[in-house]
mmCIF file of C-alpha atoms in Angstrom:
data_model
loop_
_atom_site.group_PDB
_atom_site.id
_atom_site.type_symbol
_atom_site.label_atom_id
_atom_site.label_comp_id
_atom_site.label_asym_id
_atom_site.label_seq_id
_atom_site.Cartn_x
_atom_site.Cartn_y
_atom_site.Cartn_z
ATOM 1 C CA MET A 264 28.682 -60.773 2.076
ATOM 2 C CA THR A 265 27.137 -57.772 3.836
ATOM 3 C CA SER A 266 28.647 -55.072 5.951
ATOM 4 C CA GLU A 267 27.502 -52.297 8.269
ATOM 5 C CA TYR A 268 27.666 -49.838 5.365
ATOM 6 C CA ASP A 269 24.957 -51.606 3.384
ATOM 7 C CA ALA A 270 22.322 -49.798 5.453
ATOM 8 C CA LEU A 271 23.541 -46.500 3.979
ATOM 9 C CA ARG A 272 23.115 -47.544 0.370
ATOM 10 C CA PRO A 273 20.090 -46.197 -1.561
ATOM 11 C CA PRO A 274 17.455 -48.779 -2.447
ATOM 12 C CA GLU A 275 18.012 -50.654 -5.667
ATOM 13 C CA PRO A 276 15.936 -49.582 -8.682
ATOM 14 C CA PRO A 277 12.733 -51.610 -8.931
ATOM 15 C CA ARG A 278 12.127 -53.865 -11.820
ATOM 16 C CA ARG A 279 10.325 -52.594 -14.915
ATOM 17 C CA ARG A 280 7.007 -54.129 -13.852
ATOM 18 C CA ASP A 281 7.257 -52.413 -10.466
ATOM 19 C CA ARG A 282 8.042 -49.064 -12.072
ATOM 20 C CA ILE A 283 4.957 -49.293 -14.271
ATOM 21 C CA ARG A 284 2.835 -50.227 -11.262
ATOM 22 C CA ASN A 285 4.166 -47.258 -9.260
ATOM 23 C CA ARG A 286 3.533 -44.854 -12.132
ATOM 24 C CA VAL A 287 -0.078 -45.993 -12.446
ATOM 25 C CA ALA A 288 -0.589 -45.613 -8.697
ATOM 26 C CA ARG A 289 0.744 -42.058 -8.769
ATOM 27 C CA ARG A 290 -1.557 -41.112 -11.607
ATOM 28 C CA ARG A 291 -4.550 -42.480 -9.708
ATOM 29 C CA ARG A 292 -3.529 -40.294 -6.754
ATOM 30 C CA GLY A 293 -3.290 -37.291 -9.086
ATOM 31 C CA THR A 294 0.424 -36.639 -8.617
ATOM 32 C CA GLY A 295 1.655 -37.422 -12.130
ATOM 33 C CA GLY A 296 5.204 -36.414 -13.012
ATOM 34 C CA THR A 297 8.252 -38.430 -13.985
ATOM 35 C CA ASP A 298 9.595 -41.564 -12.420
ATOM 36 C CA GLY A 299 10.783 -40.657 -8.946
ATOM 37 C CA SER A 300 10.698 -44.109 -7.416
ATOM 38 C CA ARG A 301 14.472 -44.171 -7.188
ATOM 39 C CA GLU A 302 14.531 -41.198 -4.842
ATOM 40 C CA MET A 303 13.920 -41.283 -1.127
ATOM 41 C CA SER A 304 11.663 -38.660 0.454
ATOM 42 C CA MET A 305 13.902 -36.268 2.378
ATOM 43 C CA VAL A 306 11.176 -34.022 3.860
ATOM 44 C CA PRO A 307 7.647 -34.701 5.080
ATOM 45 C CA ASP A 308 4.653 -33.643 3.040
ATOM 46 C CA ALA A 309 3.606 -30.021 3.627
ATOM 47 C CA GLU A 310 0.439 -29.797 5.695
ATOM 48 C CA PHE A 311 -1.638 -26.640 5.635
ATOM 49 C CA GLU A 312 -4.740 -27.977 7.284
ATOM 50 C CA LYS A 313 -3.810 -27.038 10.821
ATOM 51 C CA LEU A 314 -2.710 -23.498 9.931
ATOM 52 C CA THR A 315 -1.192 -22.905 13.343
ATOM 53 C CA GLY A 316 1.104 -20.080 12.240
ATOM 54 C CA GLU A 317 3.663 -21.981 10.179
ATOM 55 C CA GLY A 318 3.605 -22.246 6.440
ATOM 56 C CA TYR A 319 5.665 -24.253 3.999
ATOM 57 C CA TYR A 320 8.044 -26.306 6.171
ATOM 58 C CA GLY A 321 8.064 -23.723 8.925
ATOM 59 C CA HIS A 322 8.285 -20.630 6.678
ATOM 60 C CA PRO A 323 5.614 -18.025 5.824
ATOM 61 C CA VAL A 324 3.941 -18.507 2.456
ATOM 62 C CA VAL A 325 4.423 -14.828 1.566
ATOM 63 C CA LYS A 326 7.553 -12.974 2.566
ATOM 64 C CA PRO A 327 6.676 -9.754 4.444
ATOM 65 C CA PRO A 328 7.910 -6.629 2.632
ATOM 66 C CA PRO A 329 11.116 -5.248 4.178
ATOM 67 C CA TRP A 330 9.508 -1.880 4.923
ATOM 68 C CA GLY A 331 9.600 0.024 8.169
ATOM 69 C CA ASP A 332 7.562 2.890 9.561
ATOM 70 C CA GLU A 333 9.384 5.228 7.160
ATOM 71 C CA ILE A 334 7.179 3.913 4.363
ATOM 72 C CA ALA A 335 4.035 4.333 6.483
ATOM 73 C CA LEU A 336 5.123 7.916 7.156
ATOM 74 C CA TYR A 337 5.678 8.397 3.433
ATOM 75 C CA LEU A 338 2.122 7.189 2.760
ATOM 76 C CA PHE A 339 0.786 9.755 5.228
ATOM 77 C CA LEU A 340 2.910 12.659 4.003
ATOM 78 C CA GLY A 341 2.111 11.831 0.396
ATOM 79 C CA GLY A 342 -1.575 12.209 1.225
ATOM 80 C CA ILE A 343 -0.976 15.600 2.815
ATOM 81 C CA GLY A 344 1.076 16.758 -0.155
ATOM 82 C CA GLY A 345 -1.363 15.578 -2.800
ATOM 83 C CA GLY A 346 -4.412 16.981 -1.047
ATOM 84 C CA SER A 347 -2.661 20.291 -0.392
ATOM 85 C CA GLY A 348 -1.833 20.599 -4.081
ATOM 86 C CA VAL A 349 -5.526 20.321 -4.933
ATOM 87 C CA LEU A 350 -6.495 22.836 -2.255
ATOM 88 C CA ALA A 351 -3.811 25.268 -3.434
ATOM 89 C CA ALA A 352 -4.984 25.046 -7.037
ATOM 90 C CA GLY A 353 -8.588 25.664 -5.998
ATOM 91 C CA ALA A 354 -7.589 28.658 -3.863
ATOM 92 C CA GLN A 355 -5.525 29.991 -6.759
ATOM 93 C CA LEU A 356 -8.568 29.939 -9.038
ATOM 94 C CA ASN A 357 -10.850 31.456 -6.355
ATOM 95 C CA GLY A 358 -8.492 34.230 -5.241
ATOM 96 C CA ARG A 359 -7.998 33.033 -1.653
ATOM 97 C CA ASP A 360 -4.416 34.188 -1.185
ATOM 98 C CA ALA A 361 -3.826 32.974 2.385
ATOM 99 C CA LEU A 362 -5.219 29.515 1.734
ATOM 100 C CA ARG A 363 -3.245 29.276 -1.511
ATOM 101 C CA ARG A 364 -0.004 30.252 0.190
ATOM 102 C CA ASN A 365 -0.409 27.924 3.153
ATOM 103 C CA ALA A 366 -1.516 24.974 1.019
ATOM 104 C CA ARG A 367 1.441 25.414 -1.322
ATOM 105 C CA LEU A 368 3.949 25.654 1.497
ATOM 106 C CA GLY A 369 2.313 22.775 3.368
ATOM 107 C CA GLY A 370 2.326 20.622 0.235
ATOM 108 C CA LEU A 371 5.993 21.318 -0.438
ATOM 109 C CA ALA A 372 6.969 20.598 3.170
ATOM 110 C CA ALA A 373 4.996 17.338 3.180
ATOM 111 C CA VAL A 374 6.436 16.061 -0.081
ATOM 112 C CA GLY A 375 9.939 17.071 0.999
ATOM 113 C CA LEU A 376 9.690 15.207 4.286
ATOM 114 C CA GLY A 377 8.091 12.287 2.465
ATOM 115 C CA ALA A 378 11.034 12.108 0.076
ATOM 116 C CA VAL A 379 13.387 12.037 3.061
ATOM 117 C CA ALA A 380 11.410 9.156 4.594
ATOM 118 C CA LEU A 381 11.454 7.294 1.271
ATOM 119 C CA VAL A 382 15.213 7.715 0.853
ATOM 120 C CA ALA A 383 15.727 6.655 4.482
ATOM 121 C CA ASP A 384 13.976 3.368 3.709
ATOM 122 C CA LEU A 385 15.790 2.894 0.394
ATOM 123 C CA GLY A 386 19.125 3.484 2.101
ATOM 124 C CA ARG A 387 20.758 5.654 -0.597
ATOM 125 C CA PRO A 388 19.388 8.601 -2.622
ATOM 126 C CA ASP A 389 20.735 7.175 -5.885
ATOM 127 C CA ARG A 390 18.259 4.296 -5.609
ATOM 128 C CA PHE A 391 15.454 6.805 -6.087
ATOM 129 C CA TYR A 392 17.272 8.519 -8.962
ATOM 130 C CA ASN A 393 17.739 5.192 -10.703
ATOM 131 C CA MET A 394 13.972 4.683 -10.776
ATOM 132 C CA LEU A 395 13.740 7.758 -13.028
ATOM 133 C CA ARG A 396 15.993 6.239 -15.679
ATOM 134 C CA THR A 397 13.022 4.463 -17.230
ATOM 135 C CA PHE A 398 9.244 4.781 -17.357
ATOM 136 C CA LYS A 399 7.307 1.544 -17.104
ATOM 137 C CA VAL A 400 3.567 1.987 -17.209
ATOM 138 C CA THR A 401 2.935 -1.491 -15.761
ATOM 139 C CA SER A 402 5.011 -0.722 -12.646
ATOM 140 C CA PRO A 403 3.267 1.324 -9.922
ATOM 141 C CA MET A 404 6.679 2.093 -8.432
ATOM 142 C CA SER A 405 7.997 3.520 -11.705
ATOM 143 C CA VAL A 406 4.848 5.528 -12.411
ATOM 144 C CA GLY A 407 4.745 6.742 -8.811
ATOM 145 C CA SER A 408 8.328 7.986 -8.980
ATOM 146 C CA TRP A 409 7.480 10.154 -11.968
ATOM 147 C CA ILE A 410 4.267 11.381 -10.322
ATOM 148 C CA LEU A 411 6.250 12.389 -7.243
ATOM 149 C CA THR A 412 8.815 14.191 -9.406
ATOM 150 C CA ALA A 413 6.204 16.068 -11.451
ATOM 151 C CA PHE A 414 4.231 17.111 -8.383
ATOM 152 C CA SER A 415 7.373 18.210 -6.547
ATOM 153 C CA GLY A 416 8.430 20.358 -9.507
ATOM 154 C CA GLY A 417 5.059 22.080 -9.804
ATOM 155 C CA ILE A 418 4.447 22.690 -6.120
ATOM 156 C CA GLY A 419 8.106 23.665 -5.656
ATOM 157 C CA VAL A 420 7.966 26.480 -8.216
ATOM 158 C CA ALA A 421 4.629 27.740 -6.834
ATOM 159 C CA ALA A 422 5.930 27.634 -3.250
ATOM 160 C CA ALA A 423 9.130 29.441 -4.258
ATOM 161 C CA ALA A 424 7.013 32.280 -5.626
ATOM 162 C CA GLU A 425 5.134 32.443 -2.326
ATOM 163 C CA VAL A 426 8.378 32.587 -0.329
ATOM 164 C CA ASP A 427 9.673 35.363 -2.581
ATOM 165 C CA ARG A 428 6.542 37.422 -1.906
ATOM 166 C CA MET A 429 6.703 36.727 1.836
ATOM 167 C CA THR A 430 10.276 38.063 1.982
ATOM 168 C CA GLY A 431 9.417 41.228 0.042
ATOM 169 C CA GLU A 432 11.178 39.965 -3.108
ATOM 170 C CA ARG A 433 14.514 39.939 -1.329
ATOM 171 C CA LEU A 434 15.617 36.564 -2.642
ATOM 172 C CA PRO A 435 18.662 36.919 -4.944
ATOM 173 C CA LEU A 436 16.821 35.766 -8.049
ATOM 174 C CA GLY A 437 17.719 38.576 -10.464
ATOM 175 C CA PRO A 438 16.191 38.015 -13.904
ATOM 176 C CA LEU A 439 14.827 34.637 -12.765
ATOM 177 C CA ARG A 440 12.150 36.486 -10.798
ATOM 178 C CA THR A 441 10.313 37.323 -14.005
ATOM 179 C CA VAL A 442 10.460 33.685 -15.073
ATOM 180 C CA LEU A 443 9.211 32.629 -11.641
ATOM 181 C CA ARG A 444 6.249 34.985 -11.854
ATOM 182 C CA LEU A 445 5.315 33.740 -15.313
ATOM 183 C CA GLY A 446 5.601 30.092 -14.286
ATOM 184 C CA GLU A 447 3.872 30.369 -10.912
ATOM 185 C CA ALA A 448 0.266 29.946 -12.084
ATOM 186 C CA PRO A 449 0.937 27.018 -14.465
ATOM 187 C CA ALA A 450 3.112 25.347 -11.834
ATOM 188 C CA GLY A 451 0.334 25.648 -9.260
ATOM 189 C CA LEU A 452 -2.101 23.990 -11.658
ATOM 190 C CA VAL A 453 0.422 21.216 -12.336
ATOM 191 C CA GLY A 454 0.571 20.591 -8.593
ATOM 192 C CA GLY A 455 -3.215 20.451 -8.482
ATOM 193 C CA ALA A 456 -3.347 18.011 -11.407
ATOM 194 C CA PHE A 457 -0.778 15.615 -9.996
ATOM 195 C CA GLY A 458 -1.998 15.937 -6.399
ATOM 196 C CA PRO A 459 -4.729 13.280 -6.609
ATOM 197 C CA LEU A 460 -2.337 10.941 -8.421
ATOM 198 C CA LEU A 461 0.242 11.379 -5.667
ATOM 199 C CA ALA A 462 -2.386 10.613 -3.033
ATOM 200 C CA VAL A 463 -3.640 7.477 -4.757
ATOM 201 C CA TYR A 464 -0.671 5.819 -6.444
ATOM 202 C CA THR A 465 0.581 4.361 -3.152
ATOM 203 C CA ALA A 466 -2.726 2.506 -2.804
ATOM 204 C CA VAL A 467 -2.190 0.950 -6.231
ATOM 205 C CA LEU A 468 1.366 0.080 -5.216
ATOM 206 C CA LEU A 469 0.225 -1.760 -2.079
ATOM 207 C CA GLY A 470 -2.628 -3.535 -3.839
ATOM 208 C CA ASP A 471 -0.291 -4.764 -6.574
ATOM 209 C CA THR A 472 1.757 -6.822 -4.088
ATOM 210 C CA ALA A 473 1.150 -10.424 -2.999
ATOM 211 C CA THR A 474 0.665 -9.324 0.618
ATOM 212 C CA PRO A 475 -2.739 -10.886 1.454
ATOM 213 C CA THR A 476 -4.576 -8.003 3.110
ATOM 214 C CA TRP A 477 -3.258 -5.364 0.721
ATOM 215 C CA ASN A 478 -4.074 -7.474 -2.310
ATOM 216 C CA ALA A 479 -7.580 -8.184 -1.007
ATOM 217 C CA MET A 480 -8.343 -4.460 -0.758
ATOM 218 C CA HIS A 481 -6.876 -3.452 -4.132
ATOM 219 C CA ARG A 482 -10.259 -2.478 -5.611
ATOM 220 C CA ASP A 483 -11.259 -0.036 -2.882
ATOM 221 C CA LEU A 484 -8.024 1.115 -1.245
ATOM 222 C CA PRO A 485 -7.521 3.978 -3.770
ATOM 223 C CA PHE A 486 -10.830 5.509 -2.674
ATOM 224 C CA VAL A 487 -9.834 5.168 0.979
ATOM 225 C CA PHE A 488 -6.480 6.844 0.365
ATOM 226 C CA VAL A 489 -7.985 9.719 -1.635
ATOM 227 C CA SER A 490 -10.545 10.481 1.056
ATOM 228 C CA SER A 491 -7.864 10.118 3.730
ATOM 229 C CA ALA A 492 -5.691 12.615 1.822
ATOM 230 C CA SER A 493 -8.552 15.107 1.784
ATOM 231 C CA LEU A 494 -8.800 14.821 5.571
ATOM 232 C CA ALA A 495 -5.079 15.429 6.025
ATOM 233 C CA ALA A 496 -4.838 18.370 3.623
ATOM 234 C CA SER A 497 -7.974 20.101 4.882
ATOM 235 C CA GLY A 498 -6.887 19.529 8.468
ATOM 236 C CA LEU A 499 -3.507 21.156 7.842
ATOM 237 C CA ALA A 500 -5.187 24.094 6.116
ATOM 238 C CA MET A 501 -7.599 24.563 9.034
ATOM 239 C CA VAL A 502 -4.638 24.703 11.419
ATOM 240 C CA THR A 503 -2.608 27.209 9.403
ATOM 241 C CA THR A 504 -5.268 29.412 7.790
ATOM 242 C CA PRO A 505 -7.667 31.970 9.308
ATOM 243 C CA VAL A 506 -11.281 30.838 9.416
ATOM 244 C CA THR A 507 -12.336 33.567 6.970
ATOM 245 C CA GLU A 508 -10.118 31.992 4.301
ATOM 246 C CA ALA A 509 -10.466 28.329 5.264
ATOM 247 C CA ARG A 510 -14.063 27.722 4.212
ATOM 248 C CA PRO A 511 -13.092 25.507 1.215
ATOM 249 C CA ALA A 512 -10.902 23.453 3.551
ATOM 250 C CA ARG A 513 -13.784 22.955 5.990
ATOM 251 C CA SER A 514 -16.083 21.891 3.158
ATOM 252 C CA LEU A 515 -13.487 19.448 1.877
ATOM 253 C CA ALA A 516 -13.089 18.082 5.407
ATOM 254 C CA VAL A 517 -16.799 17.333 5.785
ATOM 255 C CA VAL A 518 -17.022 15.653 2.385
ATOM 256 C CA GLY A 519 -13.802 13.769 3.097
ATOM 257 C CA VAL A 520 -15.078 12.401 6.406
ATOM 258 C CA VAL A 521 -18.237 11.008 4.802
ATOM 259 C CA ALA A 522 -16.246 9.525 1.929
ATOM 260 C CA ASP A 523 -13.551 8.121 4.227
ATOM 261 C CA VAL A 524 -15.932 6.311 6.559
ATOM 262 C CA ALA A 525 -18.062 4.991 3.683
ATOM 263 C CA ALA A 526 -15.086 3.860 1.583
ATOM 264 C CA THR A 527 -13.424 2.109 4.523
ATOM 265 C CA ARG A 528 -16.598 0.273 5.520
ATOM 266 C CA LEU A 529 -17.261 -0.754 1.915
ATOM 267 C CA MET A 530 -13.679 -1.930 1.489
ATOM 268 C CA GLU A 531 -13.860 -4.142 4.568
ATOM 269 C CA HIS A 532 -17.245 -5.510 3.468
ATOM 270 C CA ARG A 533 -15.976 -6.498 0.007
ATOM 271 C CA MET A 534 -12.782 -8.114 1.280
ATOM 272 C CA ASP A 535 -12.487 -11.775 2.149
ATOM 273 C CA SER A 536 -13.451 -12.046 5.810
ATOM 274 C CA VAL A 537 -10.198 -13.803 6.713
ATOM 275 C CA ALA A 538 -7.990 -11.337 4.808
ATOM 276 C CA ALA A 539 -9.775 -8.468 6.587
ATOM 277 C CA GLU A 540 -9.050 -9.828 10.077
ATOM 278 C CA PRO A 541 -5.747 -7.893 10.541
ATOM 279 C CA LEU A 542 -7.730 -4.652 10.146
ATOM 280 C CA HIS A 543 -9.681 -5.503 13.308
ATOM 281 C CA HIS A 544 -7.097 -7.031 15.636
ATOM 282 C CA GLY A 545 -3.919 -5.949 17.352
ATOM 283 C CA ARG A 546 -2.160 -2.694 16.591
ATOM 284 C CA PRO A 547 -3.716 -2.242 13.115
ATOM 285 C CA GLY A 548 -7.199 -2.794 14.540
ATOM 286 C CA THR A 549 -6.643 -0.144 17.206
ATOM 287 C CA LEU A 550 -5.385 2.333 14.613
ATOM 288 C CA MET A 551 -8.322 1.737 12.275
ATOM 289 C CA ARG A 552 -10.872 2.151 15.045
ATOM 290 C CA TRP A 553 -9.303 5.410 16.155
ATOM 291 C CA ALA A 554 -9.121 6.576 12.556
ATOM 292 C CA GLU A 555 -12.902 6.405 12.231
ATOM 293 C CA ARG A 556 -13.548 8.006 15.607
ATOM 294 C CA LEU A 557 -11.152 10.878 15.003
ATOM 295 C CA ALA A 558 -12.518 11.441 11.512
ATOM 296 C CA VAL A 559 -16.078 11.763 12.785
ATOM 297 C CA VAL A 560 -15.047 14.111 15.605
ATOM 298 C CA GLY A 561 -12.950 16.208 13.242
ATOM 299 C CA GLY A 562 -15.768 16.409 10.706
ATOM 300 C CA ILE A 563 -18.248 17.587 13.332
ATOM 301 C CA GLY A 564 -15.719 20.174 14.483
ATOM 302 C CA ALA A 565 -15.262 21.384 10.911
ATOM 303 C CA LEU A 566 -19.003 21.985 10.644
ATOM 304 C CA PHE A 567 -19.005 24.308 13.669
ATOM 305 C CA SER A 568 -15.607 25.974 13.385
ATOM 306 C CA GLY A 569 -16.552 28.803 11.032
ATOM 307 C CA ARG A 570 -16.210 31.443 13.759
ATOM 308 C CA SER A 571 -13.594 30.013 16.088
ATOM 309 C CA ARG A 572 -9.928 29.715 15.163
ATOM 310 C CA THR A 573 -9.348 27.481 18.194
ATOM 311 C CA VAL A 574 -12.076 25.013 17.239
ATOM 312 C CA SER A 575 -10.824 25.075 13.662
ATOM 313 C CA ALA A 576 -7.247 24.292 14.723
ATOM 314 C CA VAL A 577 -8.288 21.483 17.083
ATOM 315 C CA SER A 578 -10.511 19.966 14.411
ATOM 316 C CA GLY A 579 -7.669 20.194 11.912
ATOM 317 C CA VAL A 580 -5.274 18.365 14.205
ATOM 318 C CA THR A 581 -7.930 15.697 14.775
ATOM 319 C CA LEU A 582 -8.350 15.197 11.035
ATOM 320 C CA LEU A 583 -4.596 14.930 10.563
ATOM 321 C CA ALA A 584 -4.468 12.276 13.284
ATOM 322 C CA ALA A 585 -7.343 10.375 11.650
ATOM 323 C CA SER A 586 -5.541 10.293 8.313
ATOM 324 C CA ALA A 587 -2.306 9.146 9.974
ATOM 325 C CA CYS A 588 -4.130 6.330 11.780
ATOM 326 C CA THR A 589 -5.661 5.139 8.511
ATOM 327 C CA ARG A 590 -2.343 5.042 6.667
ATOM 328 C CA PHE A 591 -0.419 3.401 9.494
ATOM 329 C CA GLY A 592 -3.274 0.974 10.189
ATOM 330 C CA VAL A 593 -3.478 -0.223 6.589
ATOM 331 C CA PHE A 594 0.304 -0.476 6.405
ATOM 332 C CA HIS A 595 0.706 -2.591 9.541
ATOM 333 C CA ALA A 596 -2.326 -4.754 8.699
ATOM 334 C CA GLY A 597 -0.583 -5.803 5.493
ATOM 335 C CA ILE A 598 2.665 -6.541 7.293
ATOM 336 C CA GLU A 599 0.870 -8.715 9.845
ATOM 337 C CA SER A 600 -1.081 -10.604 7.172
ATOM 338 C CA ALA A 601 2.117 -11.695 5.446
ATOM 339 C CA LYS A 602 3.427 -13.313 8.631
ATOM 340 C CA ASP A 603 0.545 -15.772 9.066
ATOM 341 C CA PRO A 604 -0.047 -18.263 6.206
ATOM 342 C CA ARG A 605 -3.740 -18.615 6.977
ATOM 343 C CA TYR A 606 -4.349 -15.172 5.444
ATOM 344 C CA THR A 607 -2.857 -16.485 2.211
ATOM 345 C CA ILE A 608 -4.091 -20.066 2.088
ATOM 346 C CA ILE A 609 -7.725 -19.784 3.207
ATOM 347 C CA PRO A 610 -8.673 -16.973 0.750
ATOM 348 C CA GLN A 611 -6.918 -18.912 -2.030
ATOM 349 C CA LYS A 612 -8.951 -22.030 -1.237
ATOM 350 C CA ARG A 613 -12.148 -19.999 -1.199
ATOM 351 C CA ARG A 614 -11.354 -18.416 -4.567
ATOM 352 C CA LEU A 615 -10.550 -21.848 -5.991
ATOM 353 C CA ALA A 616 -13.817 -23.279 -4.691
ATOM 354 C CA ALA A 617 -15.743 -20.326 -6.132
ATOM 355 C CA ARG A 618 -14.204 -20.857 -9.580
ATOM 356 C CA ARG A 619 -15.048 -24.527 -9.526
ATOM 357 C CA ALA A 620 -18.562 -23.780 -8.356
ATOM 358 C CA ALA A 621 -18.917 -21.396 -11.300
ATOM 359 C CA GLY A 622 -17.971 -24.224 -13.650
ATOM 360 C CA ILE A 623 -14.395 -23.115 -14.343
ATOM 361 C CA THR A 624 -12.480 -26.370 -14.110
ATOM 362 C CA ASP A 625 -10.162 -26.414 -17.130
ATOM 363 C CA ASP A 626 -7.604 -23.674 -16.402
ATOM 364 C CA SER A 627 -4.247 -23.768 -14.635
ATOM 365 C CA ILE A 628 -5.729 -22.315 -11.443
ATOM 366 C CA THR A 629 -8.258 -25.082 -10.900
ATOM 367 C CA THR A 630 -6.207 -28.002 -12.235
ATOM 368 C CA GLY A 631 -2.813 -27.030 -10.810
ATOM 369 C CA TYR A 632 -1.026 -27.739 -14.123
#
């Protein structure tokens, strides 16, 4: 007897001979695994060959990071702060009081605004405090939190001493003024020591993710971010400091422009051509193109601004804009690359083919087991 409900029953288990035959067939196809002949396929096989914008069953292969423009702003402000710390330390050693003061104040303002942007993205300040409960050397986020804290402490003490002098020592410090004076010079050097680390750790953080474009540039992005930070810090100093005191800033700007353009071109050349596509298309592509143009214009202006405060200020603003375009361009290129699975799958297939071509065929990457 049969009924209309028989069509809903799962298929009966095959006989032992059939199970053996199915297992052999699966092994010949390279699937292996346990006996799954009793189960019905509920979803179609994933197809990545077309790569039309959909990944695994309609979902991206890599989940885009949940970051907004606050993080891009933090990347930019971190570069200003770190570069300004280096400039301030150099001016401190060379006796350039105006440049030292402006670089310290600019560095403190940048790192303060950057902390606000970071907390705005995190949602609550205690989430940043919790990152300081431990120190994990293998975590760029953990190391970066401590770098930010150390730099903020050093530049904060040095900037407080500058503010006290600017107000004619009218701050109600009492006996702490003596302590502030004694700690000013070491604190300024601490800011200079941690400045490059603050400028570069965000590049390590981005490169350590699975986001395709960021991961593909992990070897060279630190050099791009350091040179970009030098543009931002020197540009801010050229805006705020008289030309007679800003010569080190102009020199740093020229060197930074050469390094920035060279490092960016080298980075794009060494990346997988597919993973580098987001740097050349759409909003990120526009930002990266303008970053190079503004950097070159600002560098030329820095060369000829030794006698004109107006030219110096305009060149400084141009360099600041170039650094901002670089940071925002790299940030948005990574976000866009995570949305399209082709930026994940095609570079992976190329790396797999390269390993097999090199004779590496017995590891988990090439065998899939």
